[in-house]
Amino acid sequence: MSSTNIALLGAIAGFTIYLGLPVGRLRRPTPRLKAGLNAMAIGILTFLVWDVLTHAWEPIDEALSKHEWGTVASGGSTLAVGLTIGLAGLVHYDGWIARRRKTPDAHPAGPGAASTAELAPKIRSQAGSLALMIATGIGLHNFAEGLAIGNSAAQGELSLAVLLIIGFGLHNATEGFGIVAPLAAEGERPSWLTLLWLGLIGGGPTFLGTVIGQHLVNDTLSIAFLGLAAGSILYVVIELLAVARRTGLKTLTTWCILFGLLLGFATDAVVTAAGA
């Protein structure tokens, strides 16, 4: 299979994320539906935190078993830095966004110039900012997945690469629900352009990772992106749990979180069967 075909399949795997995004366009979702979508997103994202950290720790754990202390030190520090930037960095970023929302644009570019809020109302809202953070975290995760696809192809393991593409494609289809859940929970109906942009952020990196991974096989780079992804997704899970608590629908929330977790494991089954 040519490099072009591998890259094309990587793009298909990434952009299956658009299968779940149209849920955000539902008109007047009921409180129970909004709470259910939010909880299902928590389950899916919780699975992703575990999945991401497992893959990030694998090369470090292997180095530990071989007593390769230099690799352990570099890999461990890379993972720690990635987690710190992904988790603590988003806390400070969210605070900065909150302060900007309270401060009107004081210096427009010129007469008749549109404010930032007018140009991107959905992204500047709280739910829109959270959806953007989820898409970014998933995008970092998907970049690492793309690296895995590209690395397998570069090493001549084409059957593994194709199975990874199928598995990641199924997995990404569920991640679209996680991205739009905050918007549905707040009753915001995003435009098709907003969904296009969020899908590009979340799914596009799979294609980029596939292209780069065919030419660059590097554990440290993979660990760095996985650490960033884990930290950012964990932050989002914390935020979504706060939203879930406000709904007061504890039983529904619990069952939907469980369903999201099981869905994550189910869509990851093909990847596991491929030996990734």
PDB file of C-alpha atoms in Angstrom:
ATOM      1  CA  MET A   1       0.000   0.000   0.000  1.00  0.00           C
ATOM      2  CA  SER A   2       1.381   3.403  -0.990  1.00  0.00           C
ATOM      3  CA  SER A   3       2.104   6.209   1.484  1.00  0.00           C
ATOM      4  CA  THR A   4      -0.689   8.227  -0.126  1.00  0.00           C
ATOM      5  CA  ASN A   5      -3.247   5.491   0.490  1.00  0.00           C
ATOM      6  CA  ILE A   6      -2.106   5.101   4.108  1.00  0.00           C
ATOM      7  CA  ALA A   7      -2.469   8.876   4.607  1.00  0.00           C
ATOM      8  CA  LEU A   8      -5.925   8.778   3.011  1.00  0.00           C
ATOM      9  CA  LEU A   9      -7.072   6.004   5.333  1.00  0.00           C
ATOM     10  CA  GLY A  10      -5.652   7.954   8.275  1.00  0.00           C
ATOM     11  CA  ALA A  11      -7.764  10.942   7.205  1.00  0.00           C
ATOM     12  CA  ILE A  12     -10.874   8.736   7.052  1.00  0.00           C
ATOM     13  CA  ALA A  13     -10.126   7.396  10.555  1.00  0.00           C
ATOM     14  CA  GLY A  14      -9.808  10.934  11.897  1.00  0.00           C
ATOM     15  CA  PHE A  15     -12.828  12.479  10.248  1.00  0.00           C
ATOM     16  CA  THR A  16     -15.248   9.783  11.417  1.00  0.00           C
ATOM     17  CA  ILE A  17     -15.444  12.144  14.401  1.00  0.00           C
ATOM     18  CA  TYR A  18     -18.014  14.074  12.351  1.00  0.00           C
ATOM     19  CA  LEU A  19     -20.475  11.188  12.748  1.00  0.00           C
ATOM     20  CA  GLY A  20     -21.179  12.225  16.350  1.00  0.00           C
ATOM     21  CA  LEU A  21     -20.995  16.015  16.026  1.00  0.00           C
ATOM     22  CA  PRO A  22     -24.488  16.629  14.507  1.00  0.00           C
ATOM     23  CA  VAL A  23     -26.007  15.668  17.885  1.00  0.00           C
ATOM     24  CA  GLY A  24     -25.088  19.201  18.924  1.00  0.00           C
ATOM     25  CA  ARG A  25     -27.639  20.545  16.422  1.00  0.00           C
ATOM     26  CA  LEU A  26     -30.642  19.010  18.183  1.00  0.00           C
ATOM     27  CA  ARG A  27     -33.405  21.551  18.822  1.00  0.00           C
ATOM     28  CA  ARG A  28     -34.567  21.979  22.425  1.00  0.00           C
ATOM     29  CA  PRO A  29     -33.029  18.820  23.916  1.00  0.00           C
ATOM     30  CA  THR A  30     -34.827  17.727  27.090  1.00  0.00           C
ATOM     31  CA  PRO A  31     -33.030  18.066  30.463  1.00  0.00           C
ATOM     32  CA  ARG A  32     -32.702  14.286  30.702  1.00  0.00           C
ATOM     33  CA  LEU A  33     -31.216  14.069  27.195  1.00  0.00           C
ATOM     34  CA  LYS A  34     -28.750  16.861  27.975  1.00  0.00           C
ATOM     35  CA  ALA A  35     -27.760  15.195  31.248  1.00  0.00           C
ATOM     36  CA  GLY A  36     -27.418  11.838  29.492  1.00  0.00           C
ATOM     37  CA  LEU A  37     -25.176  13.206  26.743  1.00  0.00           C
ATOM     38  CA  ASN A  38     -23.032  14.992  29.311  1.00  0.00           C
ATOM     39  CA  ALA A  39     -22.680  11.809  31.376  1.00  0.00           C
ATOM     40  CA  MET A  40     -21.927   9.649  28.336  1.00  0.00           C
ATOM     41  CA  ALA A  41     -19.179  12.098  27.406  1.00  0.00           C
ATOM     42  CA  ILE A  42     -17.724  11.701  30.913  1.00  0.00           C
ATOM     43  CA  GLY A  43     -17.625   7.932  30.453  1.00  0.00           C
ATOM     44  CA  ILE A  44     -15.987   8.130  27.023  1.00  0.00           C
ATOM     45  CA  LEU A  45     -13.431  10.708  28.158  1.00  0.00           C
ATOM     46  CA  THR A  46     -12.637   8.762  31.347  1.00  0.00           C
ATOM     47  CA  PHE A  47     -11.859   5.756  29.172  1.00  0.00           C
ATOM     48  CA  LEU A  48      -9.666   7.966  26.968  1.00  0.00           C
ATOM     49  CA  VAL A  49      -7.656   9.168  30.006  1.00  0.00           C
ATOM     50  CA  TRP A  50      -6.919   5.564  30.923  1.00  0.00           C
ATOM     51  CA  ASP A  51      -6.208   4.602  27.304  1.00  0.00           C
ATOM     52  CA  VAL A  52      -3.882   7.555  26.712  1.00  0.00           C
ATOM     53  CA  LEU A  53      -1.898   7.092  29.941  1.00  0.00           C
ATOM     54  CA  THR A  54      -1.578   3.350  29.307  1.00  0.00           C
ATOM     55  CA  HIS A  55      -0.002   3.965  25.900  1.00  0.00           C
ATOM     56  CA  ALA A  56       2.208   6.755  27.269  1.00  0.00           C
ATOM     57  CA  TRP A  57       3.496   4.549  30.103  1.00  0.00           C
ATOM     58  CA  GLU A  58       4.244   1.477  27.950  1.00  0.00           C
ATOM     59  CA  PRO A  59       7.726   2.549  26.688  1.00  0.00           C
ATOM     60  CA  ILE A  60       8.656   3.801  30.165  1.00  0.00           C
ATOM     61  CA  ASP A  61       7.542   0.540  31.760  1.00  0.00           C
ATOM     62  CA  GLU A  62       9.513  -1.435  29.184  1.00  0.00           C
ATOM     63  CA  ALA A  63      12.620   0.637  29.927  1.00  0.00           C
ATOM     64  CA  LEU A  64      12.152   0.028  33.660  1.00  0.00           C
ATOM     65  CA  SER A  65      12.070  -3.736  33.108  1.00  0.00           C
ATOM     66  CA  LYS A  66      15.354  -3.455  31.185  1.00  0.00           C
ATOM     67  CA  HIS A  67      16.924  -1.059  33.727  1.00  0.00           C
ATOM     68  CA  GLU A  68      17.475   1.570  31.027  1.00  0.00           C
ATOM     69  CA  TRP A  69      17.509   4.476  33.479  1.00  0.00           C
ATOM     70  CA  GLY A  70      18.275   7.152  30.890  1.00  0.00           C
ATOM     71  CA  THR A  71      15.176   6.233  28.888  1.00  0.00           C
ATOM     72  CA  VAL A  72      13.132   6.055  32.087  1.00  0.00           C
ATOM     73  CA  ALA A  73      14.274   9.524  33.146  1.00  0.00           C
ATOM     74  CA  SER A  74      13.657  11.161  29.761  1.00  0.00           C
ATOM     75  CA  GLY A  75      10.331   9.408  29.172  1.00  0.00           C
ATOM     76  CA  GLY A  76       9.097   9.996  32.716  1.00  0.00           C
ATOM     77  CA  SER A  77      10.005  13.675  32.698  1.00  0.00           C
ATOM     78  CA  THR A  78       8.410  14.121  29.259  1.00  0.00           C
ATOM     79  CA  LEU A  79       5.179  12.537  30.501  1.00  0.00           C
ATOM     80  CA  ALA A  80       5.198  14.660  33.678  1.00  0.00           C
ATOM     81  CA  VAL A  81       5.719  17.878  31.736  1.00  0.00           C
ATOM     82  CA  GLY A  82       3.010  16.950  29.234  1.00  0.00           C
ATOM     83  CA  LEU A  83       0.518  16.179  32.012  1.00  0.00           C
ATOM     84  CA  THR A  84       1.363  19.431  33.805  1.00  0.00           C
ATOM     85  CA  ILE A  85       0.913  21.568  30.698  1.00  0.00           C
ATOM     86  CA  GLY A  86      -2.250  19.730  29.678  1.00  0.00           C
ATOM     87  CA  LEU A  87      -3.943  19.904  33.109  1.00  0.00           C
ATOM     88  CA  ALA A  88      -2.575  22.970  34.918  1.00  0.00           C
ATOM     89  CA  GLY A  89      -2.171  24.899  31.665  1.00  0.00           C
ATOM     90  CA  LEU A  90      -5.878  24.582  30.907  1.00  0.00           C
ATOM     91  CA  VAL A  91      -6.780  25.786  34.403  1.00  0.00           C
ATOM     92  CA  HIS A  92      -4.897  29.035  33.785  1.00  0.00           C
ATOM     93  CA  TYR A  93      -6.197  29.270  30.216  1.00  0.00           C
ATOM     94  CA  ASP A  94      -9.778  28.875  31.416  1.00  0.00           C
ATOM     95  CA  GLY A  95      -9.225  31.617  34.006  1.00  0.00           C
ATOM     96  CA  TRP A  96      -7.834  33.906  31.319  1.00  0.00           C
ATOM     97  CA  ILE A  97     -10.834  33.242  29.052  1.00  0.00           C
ATOM     98  CA  ALA A  98     -13.218  33.962  31.958  1.00  0.00           C
ATOM     99  CA  ARG A  99     -11.521  37.301  32.598  1.00  0.00           C
ATOM    100  CA  ARG A 100     -11.718  38.219  28.912  1.00  0.00           C
ATOM    101  CA  ARG A 101     -15.438  37.433  28.846  1.00  0.00           C
ATOM    102  CA  LYS A 102     -15.955  39.974  31.623  1.00  0.00           C
ATOM    103  CA  THR A 103     -13.926  42.652  29.786  1.00  0.00           C
ATOM    104  CA  PRO A 104     -15.450  44.183  26.613  1.00  0.00           C
ATOM    105  CA  ASP A 105     -13.145  44.825  23.667  1.00  0.00           C
ATOM    106  CA  ALA A 106     -11.829  48.334  24.332  1.00  0.00           C
ATOM    107  CA  HIS A 107      -9.903  48.910  21.118  1.00  0.00           C
ATOM    108  CA  PRO A 108     -11.650  47.751  17.941  1.00  0.00           C
ATOM    109  CA  ALA A 109      -9.542  47.680  14.810  1.00  0.00           C
ATOM    110  CA  GLY A 110     -11.429  50.603  13.261  1.00  0.00           C
ATOM    111  CA  PRO A 111     -14.860  52.078  12.492  1.00  0.00           C
ATOM    112  CA  GLY A 112     -17.396  49.302  12.092  1.00  0.00           C
ATOM    113  CA  ALA A 113     -14.918  46.619  13.189  1.00  0.00           C
ATOM    114  CA  ALA A 114     -16.557  43.547  14.759  1.00  0.00           C
ATOM    115  CA  SER A 115     -15.602  42.550  18.282  1.00  0.00           C
ATOM    116  CA  THR A 116     -14.058  39.187  19.053  1.00  0.00           C
ATOM    117  CA  ALA A 117     -17.301  38.140  20.755  1.00  0.00           C
ATOM    118  CA  GLU A 118     -19.252  38.855  17.570  1.00  0.00           C
ATOM    119  CA  LEU A 119     -16.778  36.919  15.435  1.00  0.00           C
ATOM    120  CA  ALA A 120     -16.756  33.793  17.631  1.00  0.00           C
ATOM    121  CA  PRO A 121     -19.719  33.824  20.028  1.00  0.00           C
ATOM    122  CA  LYS A 122     -19.850  30.081  20.509  1.00  0.00           C
ATOM    123  CA  ILE A 123     -16.195  29.690  21.350  1.00  0.00           C
ATOM    124  CA  ARG A 124     -16.299  32.580  23.831  1.00  0.00           C
ATOM    125  CA  SER A 125     -19.272  31.127  25.739  1.00  0.00           C
ATOM    126  CA  GLN A 126     -18.495  28.830  28.654  1.00  0.00           C
ATOM    127  CA  ALA A 127     -19.942  25.773  26.920  1.00  0.00           C
ATOM    128  CA  GLY A 128     -18.191  26.698  23.675  1.00  0.00           C
ATOM    129  CA  SER A 129     -14.844  27.073  25.448  1.00  0.00           C
ATOM    130  CA  LEU A 130     -15.317  23.668  27.081  1.00  0.00           C
ATOM    131  CA  ALA A 131     -16.194  22.074  23.736  1.00  0.00           C
ATOM    132  CA  LEU A 132     -13.052  23.636  22.241  1.00  0.00           C
ATOM    133  CA  MET A 133     -10.933  22.229  25.091  1.00  0.00           C
ATOM    134  CA  ILE A 134     -12.421  18.753  24.577  1.00  0.00           C
ATOM    135  CA  ALA A 135     -11.735  18.943  20.830  1.00  0.00           C
ATOM    136  CA  THR A 136      -8.144  20.061  21.522  1.00  0.00           C
ATOM    137  CA  GLY A 137      -7.493  17.252  24.004  1.00  0.00           C
ATOM    138  CA  ILE A 138      -8.975  14.668  21.668  1.00  0.00           C
ATOM    139  CA  GLY A 139      -6.953  16.166  18.808  1.00  0.00           C
ATOM    140  CA  LEU A 140      -3.708  15.664  20.744  1.00  0.00           C
ATOM    141  CA  HIS A 141      -4.767  12.100  21.495  1.00  0.00           C
ATOM    142  CA  ASN A 142      -5.628  11.492  17.848  1.00  0.00           C
ATOM    143  CA  PHE A 143      -2.267  12.887  16.724  1.00  0.00           C
ATOM    144  CA  ALA A 144      -0.597  10.193  18.832  1.00  0.00           C
ATOM    145  CA  GLU A 145      -2.953   7.616  17.287  1.00  0.00           C
ATOM    146  CA  GLY A 146      -1.939   8.846  13.842  1.00  0.00           C
ATOM    147  CA  LEU A 147       1.726   8.429  14.804  1.00  0.00           C
ATOM    148  CA  ALA A 148       0.940   4.802  15.696  1.00  0.00           C
ATOM    149  CA  ILE A 149      -0.692   4.231  12.294  1.00  0.00           C
ATOM    150  CA  GLY A 150       2.194   5.862  10.441  1.00  0.00           C
ATOM    151  CA  ASN A 151       4.836   4.040  12.494  1.00  0.00           C
ATOM    152  CA  SER A 152       3.225   0.665  11.759  1.00  0.00           C
ATOM    153  CA  ALA A 153       3.142   1.425   8.040  1.00  0.00           C
ATOM    154  CA  ALA A 154       6.771   2.615   8.104  1.00  0.00           C
ATOM    155  CA  GLN A 155       7.847  -0.656   9.718  1.00  0.00           C
ATOM    156  CA  GLY A 156       6.065  -2.687   7.010  1.00  0.00           C
ATOM    157  CA  GLU A 157       3.235  -3.843   9.289  1.00  0.00           C
ATOM    158  CA  LEU A 158       0.454  -2.893   6.852  1.00  0.00           C
ATOM    159  CA  SER A 159      -2.155  -5.286   8.254  1.00  0.00           C
ATOM    160  CA  LEU A 160      -1.634  -3.774  11.702  1.00  0.00           C
ATOM    161  CA  ALA A 161      -1.831  -0.261  10.248  1.00  0.00           C
ATOM    162  CA  VAL A 162      -5.153  -1.009   8.545  1.00  0.00           C
ATOM    163  CA  LEU A 163      -6.610  -2.590  11.693  1.00  0.00           C
ATOM    164  CA  LEU A 164      -5.480   0.463  13.675  1.00  0.00           C
ATOM    165  CA  ILE A 165      -7.240   2.707  11.154  1.00  0.00           C
ATOM    166  CA  ILE A 166     -10.483   0.708  11.522  1.00  0.00           C
ATOM    167  CA  GLY A 167     -10.274   0.701  15.308  1.00  0.00           C
ATOM    168  CA  PHE A 168      -9.372   4.371  15.645  1.00  0.00           C
ATOM    169  CA  GLY A 169     -12.096   5.262  13.131  1.00  0.00           C
ATOM    170  CA  LEU A 170     -14.744   3.505  15.235  1.00  0.00           C
ATOM    171  CA  HIS A 171     -13.299   5.112  18.340  1.00  0.00           C
ATOM    172  CA  ASN A 172     -13.304   8.621  16.848  1.00  0.00           C
ATOM    173  CA  ALA A 173     -16.945   8.254  15.833  1.00  0.00           C
ATOM    174  CA  THR A 174     -17.860   8.135  19.542  1.00  0.00           C
ATOM    175  CA  GLU A 175     -15.631  11.094  20.433  1.00  0.00           C
ATOM    176  CA  GLY A 176     -17.838  13.524  18.524  1.00  0.00           C
ATOM    177  CA  PHE A 177     -20.492  13.038  21.219  1.00  0.00           C
ATOM    178  CA  GLY A 178     -17.972  14.084  23.857  1.00  0.00           C
ATOM    179  CA  ILE A 179     -17.138  17.302  22.025  1.00  0.00           C
ATOM    180  CA  VAL A 180     -20.711  18.585  21.637  1.00  0.00           C
ATOM    181  CA  ALA A 181     -21.966  17.392  25.058  1.00  0.00           C
ATOM    182  CA  PRO A 182     -21.262  20.735  26.845  1.00  0.00           C
ATOM    183  CA  LEU A 183     -23.155  22.626  24.131  1.00  0.00           C
ATOM    184  CA  ALA A 184     -26.131  20.264  24.384  1.00  0.00           C
ATOM    185  CA  ALA A 185     -26.069  20.499  28.190  1.00  0.00           C
ATOM    186  CA  GLU A 186     -26.357  24.301  28.034  1.00  0.00           C
ATOM    187  CA  GLY A 187     -28.953  24.274  25.266  1.00  0.00           C
ATOM    188  CA  GLU A 188     -26.616  25.979  22.767  1.00  0.00           C
ATOM    189  CA  ARG A 189     -27.133  25.016  19.130  1.00  0.00           C
ATOM    190  CA  PRO A 190     -23.806  25.383  17.301  1.00  0.00           C
ATOM    191  CA  SER A 191     -23.662  26.384  13.652  1.00  0.00           C
ATOM    192  CA  TRP A 192     -22.515  23.907  11.021  1.00  0.00           C
ATOM    193  CA  LEU A 193     -19.367  26.031  10.648  1.00  0.00           C
ATOM    194  CA  THR A 194     -18.646  25.650  14.374  1.00  0.00           C
ATOM    195  CA  LEU A 195     -19.096  21.870  14.123  1.00  0.00           C
ATOM    196  CA  LEU A 196     -16.823  21.817  11.074  1.00  0.00           C
ATOM    197  CA  TRP A 197     -14.137  23.700  13.007  1.00  0.00           C
ATOM    198  CA  LEU A 198     -14.425  21.520  16.147  1.00  0.00           C
ATOM    199  CA  GLY A 199     -14.264  18.356  14.028  1.00  0.00           C
ATOM    200  CA  LEU A 200     -11.173  19.630  12.239  1.00  0.00           C
ATOM    201  CA  ILE A 201      -9.445  20.301  15.569  1.00  0.00           C
ATOM    202  CA  GLY A 202     -10.433  16.916  17.001  1.00  0.00           C
ATOM    203  CA  GLY A 203     -10.100  14.667  13.941  1.00  0.00           C
ATOM    204  CA  GLY A 204      -7.591  16.404  11.681  1.00  0.00           C
ATOM    205  CA  PRO A 205      -4.530  15.509  13.812  1.00  0.00           C
ATOM    206  CA  THR A 206      -5.097  11.801  13.056  1.00  0.00           C
ATOM    207  CA  PHE A 207      -4.269  12.541   9.417  1.00  0.00           C
ATOM    208  CA  LEU A 208      -1.285  14.732  10.355  1.00  0.00           C
ATOM    209  CA  GLY A 209       0.048  12.079  12.735  1.00  0.00           C
ATOM    210  CA  THR A 210      -0.296   9.399  10.064  1.00  0.00           C
ATOM    211  CA  VAL A 211       1.707  11.458   7.565  1.00  0.00           C
ATOM    212  CA  ILE A 212       4.425  12.369  10.094  1.00  0.00           C
ATOM    213  CA  GLY A 213       4.509   8.886  11.640  1.00  0.00           C
ATOM    214  CA  GLN A 214       5.495   7.317   8.323  1.00  0.00           C
ATOM    215  CA  HIS A 215       8.702   9.361   8.370  1.00  0.00           C
ATOM    216  CA  LEU A 216       9.375   9.784  12.088  1.00  0.00           C
ATOM    217  CA  VAL A 217       9.448   6.972  14.651  1.00  0.00           C
ATOM    218  CA  ASN A 218      10.071   8.576  18.045  1.00  0.00           C
ATOM    219  CA  ASP A 219       8.814   7.365  21.440  1.00  0.00           C
ATOM    220  CA  THR A 220       9.583  10.662  23.184  1.00  0.00           C
ATOM    221  CA  LEU A 221       7.419  12.657  20.744  1.00  0.00           C
ATOM    222  CA  SER A 222       4.578  10.191  21.186  1.00  0.00           C
ATOM    223  CA  ILE A 223       4.835  10.335  25.002  1.00  0.00           C
ATOM    224  CA  ALA A 224       4.796  14.144  24.908  1.00  0.00           C
ATOM    225  CA  PHE A 225       1.560  14.325  22.933  1.00  0.00           C
ATOM    226  CA  LEU A 226      -0.062  11.552  24.953  1.00  0.00           C
ATOM    227  CA  GLY A 227       0.810  13.382  28.187  1.00  0.00           C
ATOM    228  CA  LEU A 228      -0.671  16.627  26.863  1.00  0.00           C
ATOM    229  CA  ALA A 229      -3.795  14.784  25.774  1.00  0.00           C
ATOM    230  CA  ALA A 230      -4.243  13.001  29.128  1.00  0.00           C
ATOM    231  CA  GLY A 231      -3.887  16.214  31.113  1.00  0.00           C
ATOM    232  CA  SER A 232      -6.303  18.185  28.955  1.00  0.00           C
ATOM    233  CA  ILE A 233      -8.915  15.402  28.868  1.00  0.00           C
ATOM    234  CA  LEU A 234      -8.683  14.959  32.654  1.00  0.00           C
ATOM    235  CA  TYR A 235      -9.352  18.679  33.123  1.00  0.00           C
ATOM    236  CA  VAL A 236     -12.432  18.432  30.928  1.00  0.00           C
ATOM    237  CA  VAL A 237     -13.720  15.398  32.879  1.00  0.00           C
ATOM    238  CA  ILE A 238     -13.496  17.450  36.084  1.00  0.00           C
ATOM    239  CA  GLU A 239     -15.495  20.252  34.464  1.00  0.00           C
ATOM    240  CA  LEU A 240     -18.157  17.901  33.091  1.00  0.00           C
ATOM    241  CA  LEU A 241     -18.557  16.238  36.503  1.00  0.00           C
ATOM    242  CA  ALA A 242     -19.434  19.653  37.933  1.00  0.00           C
ATOM    243  CA  VAL A 243     -22.084  20.058  35.223  1.00  0.00           C
ATOM    244  CA  ALA A 244     -23.440  16.572  35.964  1.00  0.00           C
ATOM    245  CA  ARG A 245     -23.792  17.314  39.684  1.00  0.00           C
ATOM    246  CA  ARG A 246     -25.895  20.416  38.961  1.00  0.00           C
ATOM    247  CA  THR A 247     -28.473  18.365  37.048  1.00  0.00           C
ATOM    248  CA  GLY A 248     -29.479  16.362  40.131  1.00  0.00           C
ATOM    249  CA  LEU A 249     -30.141  13.286  37.958  1.00  0.00           C
ATOM    250  CA  LYS A 250     -27.787  10.939  39.791  1.00  0.00           C
ATOM    251  CA  THR A 251     -29.219   7.602  38.614  1.00  0.00           C
ATOM    252  CA  LEU A 252     -29.381   8.616  34.943  1.00  0.00           C
ATOM    253  CA  THR A 253     -25.914  10.147  35.132  1.00  0.00           C
ATOM    254  CA  THR A 254     -24.408   6.992  36.657  1.00  0.00           C
ATOM    255  CA  TRP A 255     -25.894   4.686  34.009  1.00  0.00           C
ATOM    256  CA  CYS A 256     -24.843   6.969  31.145  1.00  0.00           C
ATOM    257  CA  ILE A 257     -21.282   7.257  32.501  1.00  0.00           C
ATOM    258  CA  LEU A 258     -21.160   3.453  32.652  1.00  0.00           C
ATOM    259  CA  PHE A 259     -22.511   3.258  29.092  1.00  0.00           C
ATOM    260  CA  GLY A 260     -19.868   5.733  27.905  1.00  0.00           C
ATOM    261  CA  LEU A 261     -17.109   3.693  29.547  1.00  0.00           C
ATOM    262  CA  LEU A 262     -18.348   0.459  27.979  1.00  0.00           C
ATOM    263  CA  LEU A 263     -18.669   2.191  24.613  1.00  0.00           C
ATOM    264  CA  GLY A 264     -15.056   3.318  24.867  1.00  0.00           C
ATOM    265  CA  PHE A 265     -13.860  -0.208  25.595  1.00  0.00           C
ATOM    266  CA  ALA A 266     -16.050  -1.667  22.845  1.00  0.00           C
ATOM    267  CA  THR A 267     -14.754   0.661  20.128  1.00  0.00           C
ATOM    268  CA  ASP A 268     -11.185   0.076  21.315  1.00  0.00           C
ATOM    269  CA  ALA A 269     -11.577  -3.702  20.952  1.00  0.00           C
ATOM    270  CA  VAL A 270     -10.428  -3.768  17.321  1.00  0.00           C
ATOM    271  CA  VAL A 271      -7.239  -1.885  18.244  1.00  0.00           C
ATOM    272  CA  THR A 272      -6.554  -4.290  21.118  1.00  0.00           C
ATOM    273  CA  ALA A 273      -7.174  -7.292  18.850  1.00  0.00           C
ATOM    274  CA  ALA A 274      -4.616  -5.848  16.431  1.00  0.00           C
ATOM    275  CA  GLY A 275      -2.006  -5.978  19.186  1.00  0.00           C
ATOM    276  CA  ALA A 276      -1.557  -2.206  19.563  1.00  0.00           C
TER     277      ALA A 276
END
